[in-house]
Coordinates of C-alpha atoms in Angstrom, one line a residue:
Chain A
X1 CA 94.1 74.6 -108.1
X2 CA 93.2 76.6 -110.3
X3 CA 92.8 76.6 -114.7
X4 CA 95.6 78.1 -116.6
X5 CA 94.2 80.2 -119.6
X6 CA 97.1 82.0 -121.8
X7 CA 95.3 85.0 -124.3
X8 CA 97.2 86.5 -127.9
X9 CA 100.3 85.6 -125.1
X10 CA 103.1 87.1 -126.8
X11 CA 107.5 87.3 -125.5
X12 CA 110.1 90.2 -127.2
X13 CA 113.2 89.5 -125.9
X14 CA 115.4 93.7 -126.7
X15 CA 112.3 95.3 -128.5
X16 CA 113.1 92.2 -132.0
X17 CA 114.1 89.2 -131.4
X18 CA 109.9 87.9 -130.8
X19 CA 110.8 83.9 -128.5
X20 CA 106.7 83.7 -128.0
X21 CA 104.4 84.3 -131.4
X22 CA 101.0 85.3 -129.5
X23 CA 100.1 81.8 -128.8
X24 CA 96.4 80.6 -126.8
X25 CA 95.9 77.5 -124.5
X26 CA 94.1 76.9 -122.3
X27 CA 94.9 74.0 -119.4
X28 CA 92.4 72.2 -117.3
X29 CA 92.3 72.4 -114.0
X30 CA 93.9 69.0 -112.9
X31 CA 94.9 68.3 -115.6
X32 CA 98.3 67.8 -116.7
X33 CA 100.1 69.4 -119.3
X34 CA 103.9 68.9 -121.3
X35 CA 105.2 71.0 -122.6
X36 CA 107.3 69.1 -125.6
X37 CA 109.3 70.9 -128.5
X38 CA 113.7 71.1 -129.0
X39 CA 115.8 72.7 -127.6
X40 CA 114.9 76.4 -127.8
X41 CA 111.1 76.8 -129.3
X42 CA 110.0 78.5 -126.1
X43 CA 108.8 76.0 -124.7
X44 CA 111.1 77.1 -121.5
X45 CA 110.2 80.8 -122.1
X46 CA 106.3 79.9 -122.2
X47 CA 107.0 78.7 -118.5
X48 CA 108.6 80.8 -117.4
X49 CA 105.9 83.7 -117.6
X50 CA 103.5 81.4 -116.3
X51 CA 105.8 81.4 -113.3
X52 CA 106.5 85.5 -113.5
X53 CA 110.1 84.8 -113.6
X54 CA 109.8 86.3 -117.0
X55 CA 107.4 89.4 -118.1
X56 CA 104.6 89.4 -120.5
X57 CA 105.2 91.3 -123.9
X58 CA 101.6 90.9 -124.7
X59 CA 98.3 88.8 -124.2
X60 CA 96.6 87.7 -120.7
X61 CA 97.6 85.0 -118.1
X62 CA 95.3 83.9 -116.3
X63 CA 95.0 81.1 -113.1
X64 CA 92.0 80.9 -112.1
X65 CA 90.0 83.5 -112.4
X66 CA 92.6 86.4 -111.6
X67 CA 95.0 87.2 -114.2
X68 CA 98.3 87.3 -113.2
X69 CA 100.3 89.2 -115.5
X70 CA 101.7 92.2 -113.0
X71 CA 102.0 89.9 -110.2
X72 CA 105.2 87.8 -108.0
X73 CA 106.5 84.4 -108.8
X74 CA 105.3 83.9 -105.0
X75 CA 101.6 86.2 -105.2
X76 CA 100.8 84.0 -108.2
X77 CA 100.3 80.6 -105.7
X78 CA 102.2 79.0 -107.8
X79 CA 105.9 76.3 -107.0
X80 CA 107.8 75.2 -109.2
X81 CA 110.5 72.7 -109.8
X82 CA 114.2 73.7 -111.5
X83 CA 115.4 71.2 -113.4
X84 CA 119.3 71.6 -111.4
X85 CA 116.9 71.1 -108.6
X86 CA 118.4 74.4 -106.7
X87 CA 118.1 73.6 -103.0
X88 CA 119.2 76.7 -101.3
X89 CA 122.7 74.5 -99.7
X90 CA 123.1 75.4 -96.4
X91 CA 120.2 74.7 -95.7
X92 CA 118.8 70.6 -94.0
X93 CA 116.2 69.6 -96.4
X94 CA 113.6 70.6 -93.5
X95 CA 114.7 73.6 -94.1
X96 CA 115.0 73.7 -97.5
X97 CA 111.4 72.3 -97.3
X98 CA 110.3 74.8 -94.7
X99 CA 111.3 77.7 -96.2
X100 CA 108.6 78.9 -98.8
X101 CA 105.9 78.8 -96.1
X102 CA 107.2 80.1 -93.0
X103 CA 108.1 83.7 -95.7
X104 CA 103.5 82.9 -96.2
X105 CA 103.4 83.5 -92.6
X106 CA 102.2 80.1 -92.7
X107 CA 102.1 79.0 -87.7
X108 CA 104.1 76.3 -86.7
X109 CA 102.0 73.5 -86.3
X110 CA 100.9 73.5 -89.8
X111 CA 104.1 73.7 -90.8
X112 CA 104.8 70.5 -89.7
X113 CA 102.7 69.0 -90.0
X114 CA 103.0 70.0 -94.7
X115 CA 106.5 68.7 -93.7
X116 CA 106.4 65.4 -92.1
X117 CA 103.2 65.0 -94.7
X118 CA 105.7 65.6 -98.2
X119 CA 108.6 63.7 -96.2
X120 CA 106.5 60.8 -96.5
X121 CA 104.8 60.6 -99.8
X122 CA 108.1 61.4 -100.8
X123 CA 109.6 59.2 -98.8
X124 CA 112.8 61.5 -97.7
X125 CA 112.2 61.2 -93.8
X126 CA 115.0 59.5 -93.3
X127 CA 117.4 63.2 -95.0
X128 CA 115.3 65.6 -93.2
X129 CA 117.5 66.5 -91.5
X130 CA 120.3 65.8 -94.2
X131 CA 122.3 69.0 -96.6
X132 CA 121.0 68.4 -100.2
X133 CA 125.2 68.3 -101.2
X134 CA 124.8 65.0 -98.7
X135 CA 121.7 63.2 -100.7
X136 CA 121.6 61.6 -104.4
X137 CA 120.3 62.8 -107.7
X138 CA 117.1 61.5 -107.0
X139 CA 117.0 62.3 -104.1
X140 CA 117.6 66.2 -104.5
X141 CA 114.8 64.9 -107.3
X142 CA 112.4 64.6 -104.4
X143 CA 113.9 66.6 -102.1
X144 CA 112.1 68.9 -105.7
X145 CA 108.9 68.2 -105.1
X146 CA 108.9 68.4 -101.8
X147 CA 109.8 72.0 -101.7
X148 CA 106.7 72.6 -104.5
X149 CA 104.4 70.0 -102.4
X150 CA 104.1 71.7 -99.4
X151 CA 103.4 74.5 -101.0
X152 CA 100.1 73.2 -101.4
X153 CA 99.8 75.8 -104.8
X154 CA 97.7 76.9 -107.3
X155 CA 99.7 74.1 -110.4
X156 CA 102.9 72.7 -110.3
X157 CA 105.3 74.1 -113.3
X158 CA 108.3 71.5 -113.9
X159 CA 111.3 73.2 -116.3
X160 CA 113.2 69.6 -117.3
X161 CA 113.1 67.6 -113.7
X162 CA 114.5 64.3 -114.7
X163 CA 117.0 65.4 -117.2
X164 CA 119.2 65.5 -114.6
X165 CA 119.2 62.5 -113.7
X166 CA 119.6 58.4 -115.2
X167 CA 117.8 56.1 -117.3
X168 CA 116.8 54.1 -115.0
X169 CA 116.5 56.5 -112.6
X170 CA 114.3 59.0 -115.2
X171 CA 111.9 55.8 -115.2
X172 CA 111.3 55.5 -112.0
X173 CA 110.4 59.3 -111.6
X174 CA 108.6 60.3 -114.2
X175 CA 106.2 57.0 -112.9
X176 CA 106.4 58.9 -109.2
X177 CA 105.1 61.6 -111.1
X178 CA 102.4 60.7 -112.5
X179 CA 101.2 59.1 -109.6
X180 CA 101.8 62.1 -106.9
X181 CA 100.4 64.7 -109.7
X182 CA 97.1 62.2 -110.4
X183 CA 96.5 62.1 -106.6
X184 CA 97.3 65.4 -105.0
X185 CA 95.3 66.4 -109.1
X186 CA 97.2 69.4 -109.0
X187 CA 96.6 71.4 -112.3
X188 CA 100.4 70.7 -114.0
X189 CA 102.1 71.7 -116.8
X190 CA 105.7 70.4 -117.6
X191 CA 108.5 71.2 -120.2
X192 CA 110.3 68.5 -121.7
X193 CA 112.2 68.3 -125.2
X194 CA 112.3 64.0 -124.2
X195 CA 109.5 62.5 -126.1
X196 CA 109.0 59.3 -124.2
X197 CA 107.8 61.6 -121.4
X198 CA 105.6 63.8 -122.9
X199 CA 104.4 60.6 -124.6
X200 CA 103.8 59.1 -120.9
X201 CA 102.7 61.7 -118.4
X202 CA 100.7 64.8 -120.4
X203 CA 96.7 64.4 -120.4
X204 CA 97.1 66.7 -122.9
X205 CA 100.0 67.4 -124.6
X206 CA 101.5 69.8 -126.3
X207 CA 104.1 70.7 -129.0
X208 CA 105.4 73.9 -129.4
X209 CA 108.4 75.2 -132.9
X210 CA 109.9 78.7 -133.0
X211 CA 107.7 79.9 -130.7
X212 CA 104.4 78.7 -131.5
X213 CA 102.1 75.4 -130.8
X214 CA 102.0 72.8 -133.5
X215 CA 99.6 70.8 -132.5
X216 CA 97.8 70.3 -129.3
X217 CA 96.1 67.4 -128.4
X218 CA 95.8 63.4 -126.2
X219 CA 99.0 61.9 -126.7
X220 CA 98.4 59.3 -128.3
X221 CA 96.5 61.5 -130.6
X222 CA 98.8 63.0 -131.8
X223 CA 101.7 60.0 -132.3
X224 CA 98.2 58.9 -134.4
X225 CA 97.3 61.6 -136.2
X226 CA 100.3 64.3 -136.3
X227 CA 98.8 67.6 -137.6
X228 CA 102.6 68.5 -139.6
X229 CA 105.5 67.4 -141.0
X230 CA 107.5 69.0 -137.8
X231 CA 105.2 67.3 -135.8
X232 CA 105.1 64.1 -137.5
X233 CA 109.2 64.3 -137.3
X234 CA 109.3 65.6 -133.6
X235 CA 107.0 63.2 -131.8
X236 CA 108.5 59.0 -132.2
X237 CA 111.8 57.2 -132.1
X238 CA 113.3 56.6 -134.8
X239 CA 111.1 59.7 -136.4
X240 CA 108.9 58.9 -139.1
X241 CA 110.2 58.2 -142.7
X242 CA 108.7 61.3 -144.8
X243 CA 108.9 60.8 -148.6
X244 CA 108.8 63.6 -151.4
X245 CA 106.6 62.8 -153.3
X246 CA 107.6 62.8 -157.2
X247 CA 110.8 60.2 -156.0
X248 CA 107.7 57.6 -154.4
X249 CA 105.9 58.6 -157.6
X250 CA 109.2 57.4 -159.6
X251 CA 109.1 54.4 -157.6
X252 CA 106.1 53.2 -156.9
X253 CA 103.2 52.5 -160.1
X254 CA 100.3 51.1 -157.7
X255 CA 100.3 54.5 -155.3
X256 CA 96.3 55.4 -153.7
X257 CA 94.3 57.5 -155.6
X258 CA 93.5 58.5 -151.8
X259 CA 96.1 61.2 -151.5
X260 CA 94.7 64.4 -151.8
X261 CA 96.0 67.2 -154.6
X262 CA 99.0 69.5 -153.3
X263 CA 100.5 66.7 -151.6
X264 CA 104.3 67.3 -150.9
X265 CA 105.3 64.1 -149.1
X266 CA 104.4 61.7 -147.9
X267 CA 105.1 59.9 -144.2
X268 CA 105.1 56.7 -143.2
X269 CA 105.4 55.1 -139.4
X270 CA 108.9 53.1 -139.2
X271 CA 106.2 50.3 -137.2
X272 CA 104.0 50.5 -141.0
X273 CA 106.1 49.0 -142.8
X274 CA 106.2 45.9 -143.3
X275 CA 109.0 42.6 -144.4
X276 CA 105.4 40.1 -145.1
X277 CA 102.8 41.0 -147.0
X278 CA 99.6 42.4 -145.6
X279 CA 96.5 41.7 -146.9
X280 CA 94.9 44.6 -146.9
X281 CA 95.4 47.0 -150.0
X282 CA 99.6 48.0 -149.5
X283 CA 102.1 49.1 -152.5
X284 CA 106.0 47.8 -152.5
X285 CA 108.9 49.1 -152.2
X286 CA 112.6 47.6 -153.7
X287 CA 115.0 48.6 -151.2
X288 CA 118.2 47.0 -149.7
X289 CA 119.9 45.8 -146.5
X290 CA 121.5 48.9 -145.0
X291 CA 122.2 48.5 -141.8
X292 CA 120.4 47.1 -138.9
X293 CA 119.6 48.3 -135.5
X294 CA 119.1 44.8 -132.8
X295 CA 117.5 46.6 -129.7
X296 CA 116.7 43.4 -127.8
X297 CA 112.7 43.5 -128.0
X298 CA 113.1 45.4 -131.5
X299 CA 115.4 45.6 -135.0
X300 CA 115.6 48.6 -136.1
X301 CA 116.2 48.2 -140.3
X302 CA 117.1 51.1 -142.7
X303 CA 116.8 50.3 -145.7
X304 CA 118.2 52.6 -148.8
X305 CA 115.9 52.6 -151.7
X306 CA 117.0 53.4 -154.5
X307 CA 116.0 56.9 -156.1
X308 CA 114.9 57.7 -152.4
X309 CA 117.8 60.9 -151.1
X310 CA 117.8 59.1 -147.7
X311 CA 117.0 55.7 -145.8
X312 CA 113.7 54.6 -145.0
X313 CA 113.6 53.7 -141.4
X314 CA 111.3 50.7 -139.9
X315 CA 111.0 48.4 -137.0
X316 CA 110.4 44.9 -136.6
X317 CA 109.3 42.9 -133.9
X318 CA 112.2 40.3 -132.7
X319 CA 115.5 40.3 -133.7
X320 CA 116.7 40.8 -137.5
X321 CA 119.2 38.9 -138.8
X322 CA 120.5 40.6 -142.3
X323 CA 123.5 41.5 -143.8
X324 CA 123.8 44.9 -146.0
X325 CA 123.0 44.6 -149.5
X326 CA 120.1 41.8 -148.4
X327 CA 117.5 43.0 -151.1
X328 CA 114.6 44.2 -149.0
X329 CA 110.5 44.2 -150.3
X330 CA 108.9 46.8 -148.0
X331 CA 105.0 46.0 -147.7
X332 CA 103.0 49.2 -147.1
X333 CA 99.4 49.2 -146.5
X334 CA 97.3 52.2 -147.9
X335 CA 95.9 53.5 -144.8
X336 CA 99.0 54.2 -142.7
X337 CA 100.1 56.8 -145.7
X338 CA 100.3 60.7 -143.5
X339 CA 100.2 63.6 -146.4
X340 CA 101.7 66.8 -146.4
X341 CA 101.0 69.9 -148.4
X342 CA 103.7 70.6 -150.2
X343 CA 102.6 74.4 -149.6
X344 CA 102.7 74.9 -146.0
X345 CA 103.5 71.2 -144.2
X346 CA 100.3 71.0 -142.3
X347 CA 97.9 67.9 -142.9
X348 CA 96.3 67.1 -146.7
X349 CA 92.7 67.0 -145.9
X350 CA 91.5 63.8 -147.0
Chain B
X1 CA 161.9 71.8 -113.9
X2 CA 162.1 68.0 -113.9
X3 CA 165.6 68.0 -114.0
X4 CA 167.4 65.9 -111.4
X5 CA 171.0 66.7 -111.4
X6 CA 172.6 67.1 -107.7
X7 CA 174.4 70.3 -108.8
X8 CA 171.0 71.4 -109.2
X9 CA 169.8 71.0 -106.7
X10 CA 172.4 72.1 -104.2
X11 CA 172.4 75.6 -106.3
X12 CA 168.8 76.4 -105.9
X13 CA 168.8 75.0 -102.4
X14 CA 171.1 77.8 -102.0
X15 CA 169.0 80.3 -103.6
X16 CA 166.1 79.4 -101.7
X17 CA 168.0 79.1 -98.0
X18 CA 170.2 82.6 -98.9
X19 CA 167.2 84.4 -99.9
X20 CA 165.5 83.3 -97.5
X21 CA 168.5 84.7 -94.4
X22 CA 168.0 88.0 -96.4
X23 CA 164.0 87.9 -95.5
X24 CA 164.3 86.2 -91.4
X25 CA 167.3 88.0 -90.4
X26 CA 166.1 91.5 -89.4
X27 CA 162.8 89.2 -88.0
X28 CA 165.7 86.8 -85.9
X29 CA 167.6 90.7 -84.6
X30 CA 164.2 92.0 -84.0
X31 CA 162.7 89.5 -81.5
X32 CA 166.8 88.7 -79.7
X33 CA 166.6 92.2 -79.2
X34 CA 163.6 91.9 -76.8
X35 CA 165.4 90.1 -74.7
X36 CA 168.6 91.8 -74.0
X37 CA 168.1 95.8 -72.0
X38 CA 168.6 98.8 -73.5
X39 CA 172.4 99.4 -72.5
X40 CA 173.9 96.2 -74.5
X41 CA 171.6 97.8 -77.4
X42 CA 173.2 100.4 -77.7
X43 CA 176.2 98.8 -78.2
X44 CA 175.8 96.7 -81.1
X45 CA 173.5 94.5 -82.0
X46 CA 173.6 90.9 -80.4
X47 CA 173.1 87.2 -82.0
X48 CA 171.6 85.4 -79.3
X49 CA 168.6 85.9 -76.3
X50 CA 169.6 87.4 -73.1
X51 CA 168.0 87.2 -70.6
X52 CA 165.2 91.0 -70.5
X53 CA 162.4 89.2 -72.9
X54 CA 159.6 89.4 -69.6
X55 CA 161.1 93.0 -67.6
X56 CA 160.3 94.5 -72.0
X57 CA 157.6 92.9 -71.9
X58 CA 156.2 94.5 -69.0
X59 CA 157.7 97.9 -69.9
X60 CA 156.8 97.9 -73.4
X61 CA 153.2 98.0 -72.1
X62 CA 153.6 100.6 -69.8
X63 CA 156.8 103.2 -70.9
X64 CA 155.2 106.2 -72.1
X65 CA 158.1 107.7 -75.1
X66 CA 159.1 110.9 -76.1
X67 CA 157.3 111.8 -79.3
X68 CA 154.8 108.8 -79.6
X69 CA 152.0 107.5 -77.6
X70 CA 151.7 104.8 -74.9
X71 CA 151.7 101.8 -76.6
X72 CA 148.9 100.6 -75.5
X73 CA 146.9 103.2 -77.4
X74 CA 148.7 102.5 -81.1
X75 CA 147.3 98.4 -80.2
X76 CA 144.7 100.5 -80.1
X77 CA 144.1 102.4 -82.7
X78 CA 146.1 100.3 -84.8
X79 CA 142.9 97.4 -84.1
X80 CA 140.2 100.0 -84.4
X81 CA 141.3 101.5 -87.8
X82 CA 142.0 97.2 -89.4
X83 CA 138.4 96.9 -88.2
X84 CA 136.3 99.4 -89.1
X85 CA 138.1 99.0 -93.0
X86 CA 137.5 95.1 -92.2
X87 CA 134.2 95.7 -92.2
X88 CA 133.0 98.7 -93.6
X89 CA 135.2 97.4 -96.8
X90 CA 133.1 93.8 -96.8
X91 CA 129.7 95.7 -95.7
X92 CA 130.3 98.7 -98.9
X93 CA 131.3 95.2 -101.2
X94 CA 128.9 92.8 -100.8
X95 CA 126.0 95.7 -101.3
X96 CA 127.3 96.6 -103.9
X97 CA 128.4 93.4 -105.6
X98 CA 124.2 92.0 -104.2
X99 CA 123.5 95.4 -106.3
X100 CA 125.4 95.3 -110.1
X101 CA 124.8 91.4 -110.2
X102 CA 121.3 90.8 -108.9
X103 CA 119.7 94.3 -110.5
X104 CA 118.4 95.4 -113.8
X105 CA 119.2 99.4 -112.9
X106 CA 120.6 101.8 -115.9
X107 CA 123.8 102.4 -115.8
X108 CA 124.4 99.0 -114.1
X109 CA 128.1 98.5 -116.1
X110 CA 129.0 101.8 -115.7
X111 CA 128.8 101.4 -112.3
X112 CA 130.9 97.8 -111.8
X113 CA 133.6 99.5 -114.5
X114 CA 133.7 102.9 -112.3
X115 CA 134.3 100.4 -108.3
X116 CA 136.7 98.3 -111.2
X117 CA 139.1 100.7 -112.1
X118 CA 139.8 101.8 -108.8
X119 CA 141.1 98.9 -108.6
X120 CA 143.7 100.8 -109.9
X121 CA 143.5 103.4 -108.4
X122 CA 145.3 102.4 -104.7
X123 CA 145.7 105.2 -101.8
X124 CA 149.7 106.0 -102.5
X125 CA 149.0 106.4 -106.2
X126 CA 145.8 109.0 -105.4
X127 CA 146.9 109.7 -101.9
X128 CA 147.7 113.8 -102.4
X129 CA 144.3 114.7 -103.6
X130 CA 142.5 112.2 -101.3
X131 CA 144.9 114.3 -98.5
X132 CA 143.3 117.1 -100.0
X133 CA 139.0 116.2 -99.6
X134 CA 139.4 114.6 -96.7
X135 CA 141.4 117.7 -95.1
X136 CA 138.6 119.7 -96.4
X137 CA 135.8 117.5 -94.9
X138 CA 138.3 118.6 -92.2
X139 CA 138.2 114.5 -90.7
X140 CA 142.3 115.1 -89.9
X141 CA 142.5 113.3 -86.2
X142 CA 139.9 111.4 -86.5
X143 CA 138.6 106.9 -86.9
X144 CA 137.1 109.1 -90.0
X145 CA 139.5 110.1 -91.5
X146 CA 142.0 107.1 -91.4
X147 CA 139.4 104.7 -92.4
X148 CA 137.2 106.3 -94.9
X149 CA 139.6 107.3 -97.8
X150 CA 141.0 103.3 -97.1
X151 CA 137.3 101.4 -97.0
X152 CA 136.2 102.5 -100.5
X153 CA 138.1 100.0 -103.3
X154 CA 137.3 97.7 -105.5
X155 CA 138.2 94.9 -104.3
X156 CA 135.8 92.5 -102.3
X157 CA 133.1 94.3 -104.6
X158 CA 134.9 92.3 -107.3
X159 CA 135.7 89.3 -105.2
X160 CA 131.8 89.1 -104.4
X161 CA 130.8 90.0 -107.5
X162 CA 133.0 87.1 -108.6
X163 CA 131.5 84.4 -106.2
X164 CA 127.6 85.7 -106.6
X165 CA 127.7 85.0 -110.7
X166 CA 129.4 81.8 -109.7
X167 CA 124.9 81.5 -107.3
X168 CA 123.3 79.9 -110.3
X169 CA 120.1 81.9 -111.2
X170 CA 117.8 79.1 -110.3
X171 CA 119.1 79.8 -106.8
X172 CA 117.1 83.1 -107.3
X173 CA 114.2 82.0 -108.9
X174 CA 113.4 79.2 -106.2
X175 CA 113.5 81.0 -103.7
X176 CA 111.2 84.4 -106.1
X177 CA 108.5 81.8 -105.6
X178 CA 109.4 80.7 -102.6
X179 CA 107.8 84.1 -101.8
X180 CA 111.7 85.5 -100.6
X181 CA 111.6 89.8 -102.0
X182 CA 114.7 91.7 -102.5
X183 CA 116.3 92.1 -99.3
X184 CA 114.9 88.7 -97.5
X185 CA 116.6 85.9 -99.9
X186 CA 119.7 89.0 -99.4
X187 CA 119.9 87.5 -95.9
X188 CA 118.8 83.9 -96.0
X189 CA 120.3 82.7 -98.9
X190 CA 123.0 84.4 -100.0
X191 CA 124.9 86.0 -96.9
X192 CA 124.9 82.2 -95.4
X193 CA 126.3 81.7 -99.1
X194 CA 128.6 83.9 -99.0
X195 CA 129.8 83.2 -95.4
X196 CA 133.5 81.6 -96.3
X197 CA 134.4 84.4 -98.4
X198 CA 133.0 86.6 -96.5
X199 CA 135.6 84.9 -93.8
X200 CA 138.9 84.6 -95.6
X201 CA 138.0 88.2 -97.3
X202 CA 138.0 90.0 -92.7
X203 CA 141.1 88.3 -92.9
X204 CA 143.6 89.4 -95.8
X205 CA 141.1 92.8 -95.1
X206 CA 141.6 92.9 -91.1
X207 CA 145.4 92.5 -92.2
X208 CA 145.7 95.3 -94.9
X209 CA 144.1 97.8 -92.5
X210 CA 146.5 96.8 -90.2
X211 CA 150.0 97.5 -91.5
X212 CA 148.8 100.7 -93.5
X213 CA 151.6 103.1 -92.7
X214 CA 152.1 105.5 -95.3
X215 CA 148.0 106.7 -94.3
X216 CA 148.2 107.2 -91.1
X217 CA 151.2 109.1 -91.1
X218 CA 149.9 111.4 -93.6
X219 CA 146.5 111.9 -91.8
X220 CA 147.3 111.7 -88.0
X221 CA 149.1 115.1 -87.0
X222 CA 148.6 114.2 -82.5
X223 CA 149.4 111.5 -80.6
X224 CA 146.1 109.6 -79.6
X225 CA 145.4 109.1 -82.9
X226 CA 149.2 107.6 -84.0
X227 CA 148.7 103.7 -85.1
X228 CA 151.5 100.7 -83.6
X229 CA 152.2 100.9 -87.5
X230 CA 153.9 104.0 -87.8
X231 CA 154.4 105.0 -84.0
X232 CA 156.2 102.5 -83.3
X233 CA 158.5 104.5 -86.1
X234 CA 158.4 107.5 -84.7
X235 CA 158.9 106.1 -80.9
X236 CA 162.4 104.9 -82.7
X237 CA 163.1 108.3 -84.6
X238 CA 161.7 111.7 -82.3
X239 CA 164.4 111.8 -79.6
X240 CA 167.2 113.7 -78.4
X241 CA 167.6 111.1 -76.0
X242 CA 168.9 107.3 -76.6
X243 CA 166.7 105.5 -78.8
X244 CA 165.6 102.9 -76.3
X245 CA 165.9 100.4 -78.7
X246 CA 164.7 96.2 -76.1
X247 CA 161.3 98.5 -76.2
X248 CA 160.9 99.5 -79.6
X249 CA 161.7 96.3 -80.9
X250 CA 159.6 94.7 -78.1
X251 CA 156.7 97.3 -80.1
X252 CA 157.8 95.9 -83.4
X253 CA 157.8 91.5 -82.8
X254 CA 154.9 92.2 -81.4
X255 CA 153.1 95.2 -83.7
X256 CA 153.1 92.0 -86.1
X257 CA 152.0 89.2 -84.0
X258 CA 148.2 89.3 -85.2
X259 CA 149.1 89.5 -88.9
X260 CA 150.9 85.8 -88.3
X261 CA 147.9 84.6 -85.3
X262 CA 145.4 85.0 -87.5
X263 CA 146.6 83.9 -90.7
X264 CA 148.2 80.3 -89.2
X265 CA 144.8 79.6 -86.7
X266 CA 142.2 81.0 -89.7
X267 CA 144.9 79.1 -93.3
X268 CA 142.7 76.2 -93.7
X269 CA 139.6 78.5 -93.9
X270 CA 141.1 81.1 -95.6
X271 CA 141.9 78.6 -98.4
X272 CA 138.7 76.7 -99.1
X273 CA 136.4 80.6 -98.9
X274 CA 139.1 81.6 -102.1
X275 CA 138.7 78.8 -103.8
X276 CA 136.1 76.4 -103.1
X277 CA 132.9 78.1 -104.2
X278 CA 129.2 75.8 -102.5
X279 CA 127.2 75.1 -104.4

């Protein structure tokens, strides 16, 4: 187990396409870090650079106290779980688990002990002698995890490991991965584009966009206090409502004076818009109902306010019965507003 | 054709049956000839089986035809030639396909295309320069001369390349993380995964080597290197006495057997190897 430190890490392809723009990140020993971002943001590339599957153009990657830039993946003492599992199809589950240990020259009794241990933890003992193709998706996923665990590496690297599973199984495995990581206490880096996974798994969340880190922080801190327009729009489902300040001024006369100067966009979380009048200071917007999505436990209401370019989404507990065209009054408390600078898209300082 | 008219089915069947007869008749004549004496055969080809089958089957192994080596030696030569070609081709092509798919080296694409282009140049096309090279290297009348020029071709390399490209990159990456170097990955992962492909290619290449006629005819002038395909021809042609048709036909039929047996026995494996990829 070890910490991982990235210093000014940069990745350039063919000398001109830059995938990662000089990036710093430090991962504590035993920490579970999730890299999240849209496709093509460089999160997988970053993970593969830590793994040693991609070369590092400039900068430095340290695992523990060792600079690993020039080390082969196997020498870095990390284990990786792939999206498509990448199990060896001609080997039994036992063979898959053993392979890395055998290549390291681990003594036979030690191999057997570790394989049984991992199989017990992951509840795959009954399948040890089966081939991967005889297993279900969830079982293969467990074997892929097992292959990482038996190695007792310094760090686990996960590359979207759950995206091939159906929604229910994904939920189960998510909980299981978290539990397992807590038990083993192994430093983990996890790449995903699924923000539910990102929010629930991470000790530390790293939101990436176009090869740079947009924000690093604890998941709830990032959700509550996004530092840029990108993070505001990306985290949360549905994402934050982003409204141009000029259009809002045209609609609302009594906007709070606390909005910092230079603000170009105001963000409001869907759950922060209320249909009932709150007791604290607030302003209101008149709108008409466009559509309602009933999720079961809550309703997503799409409202159209004259003068705004896009529908406003709000989240309301329980089931909201309403028809398109119904008038709505949206109540927005002053303290829930997020202000972003017109120039940079960064959060505006209060 | 989805049309269902009696006249058309009769016609199509007639055409097909005629085709089968044209192809099968010479084989039938050869098999019938196996069962007669040379005296009967020299007075015209019979169409019904005779009673000399066992005698001919025994005689063919001991018969020493003028102008050709003994039958057993030709069988041995043909087997050896087919096996060397088969093994040589598979070894060379699987290794070169591995290099082309998994390693980034200068002129990699060029190397692939040069190999690929040889697909357009079978032995028959390049036979004169190839003969020249083999003769200058002193490989006439040797097993090396018989096999080396036939080993050099791209078919198998191409097939292995296509197969390797269907194996996900993550497999190689997982092996790297597991501490397998290039040789270990090749031996532990790639070779076992290629098993069915190798088996299918073995069949194709063995038969390819077995039926070679033109090349052995050119490079061998001494009887001890004659192969079955060309030697049988010599048995019939190079004598002043009447040819022993019963023995020759027995040799012909026996020469046809290995490919037939192999195809029938390995049919399922063969099809599996060509169409199915195990991932």
